[in-house]
């Protein structure tokens, strides 16, 4: 019976000590990394679409295993859209870009991204204003 209790204590200690030991590994060896999740109005399945000239406020979060001192934001195509360090995206011209957020942390770097499509309003779309003078 003492052997059984000792085994349970050993397993409990291992479960507590393993995450601490793993956090000292380099990023390549660290199995405790998590992707950064990017959310915002209209973001679904890591994709969003906005109209040229509009802005979109994004928010980045990590899970419970990774600590971040904030995020560094970037756009892969700054001619299509830019993003400031608060996650505010500005759509500049029609096209696609990838918006990424990376954790600011000295030990582990974690990233997340979304594909952003910028469209022109009015091209091939129906105007929603109706001339009331012609209404019956």
mmCIF file of C-alpha atoms in Angstrom, residues 38 58 71-78 81-85 87 89 97-102 111-114:
data_model
loop_
_atom_site.group_PDB
_atom_site.id
_atom_site.type_symbol
_atom_site.label_atom_id
_atom_site.label_comp_id
_atom_site.label_asym_id
_atom_site.label_seq_id
_atom_site.Cartn_x
_atom_site.Cartn_y
_atom_site.Cartn_z
ATOM 1 C CA UNK A 38 -6.803 37.164 -33.326
ATOM 2 C CA UNK A 58 -8.344 43.543 -33.831
ATOM 3 C CA UNK A 71 1.890 42.068 -29.070
ATOM 4 C CA UNK A 72 3.780 43.338 -32.079
ATOM 5 C CA UNK A 73 1.428 43.771 -35.048
ATOM 6 C CA UNK A 74 2.369 43.632 -38.735
ATOM 7 C CA UNK A 75 0.874 43.539 -42.230
ATOM 8 C CA UNK A 76 2.452 41.475 -45.019
ATOM 9 C CA UNK A 77 1.279 43.996 -47.645
ATOM 10 C CA UNK A 78 1.224 47.563 -46.321
ATOM 11 C CA UNK A 81 -3.681 47.582 -45.280
ATOM 12 C CA UNK A 82 -1.658 48.824 -42.354
ATOM 13 C CA UNK A 83 -1.974 47.906 -38.692
ATOM 14 C CA UNK A 84 -0.813 49.984 -35.728
ATOM 15 C CA UNK A 85 0.624 48.668 -32.476
ATOM 16 C CA UNK A 87 -4.249 46.281 -33.562
ATOM 17 C CA UNK A 89 -6.221 48.009 -39.215
ATOM 18 C CA UNK A 97 -2.751 40.842 -46.895
ATOM 19 C CA UNK A 98 -1.912 38.838 -43.818
ATOM 20 C CA UNK A 99 -2.220 40.604 -40.478
ATOM 21 C CA UNK A 100 -0.056 39.026 -37.766
ATOM 22 C CA UNK A 101 0.388 39.461 -34.032
ATOM 23 C CA UNK A 102 3.477 38.192 -32.206
ATOM 24 C CA UNK A 111 2.331 34.244 -33.450
ATOM 25 C CA UNK A 112 -1.119 34.251 -34.955
ATOM 26 C CA UNK A 113 -2.468 35.660 -38.189
ATOM 27 C CA UNK A 114 -5.565 36.280 -40.252
#
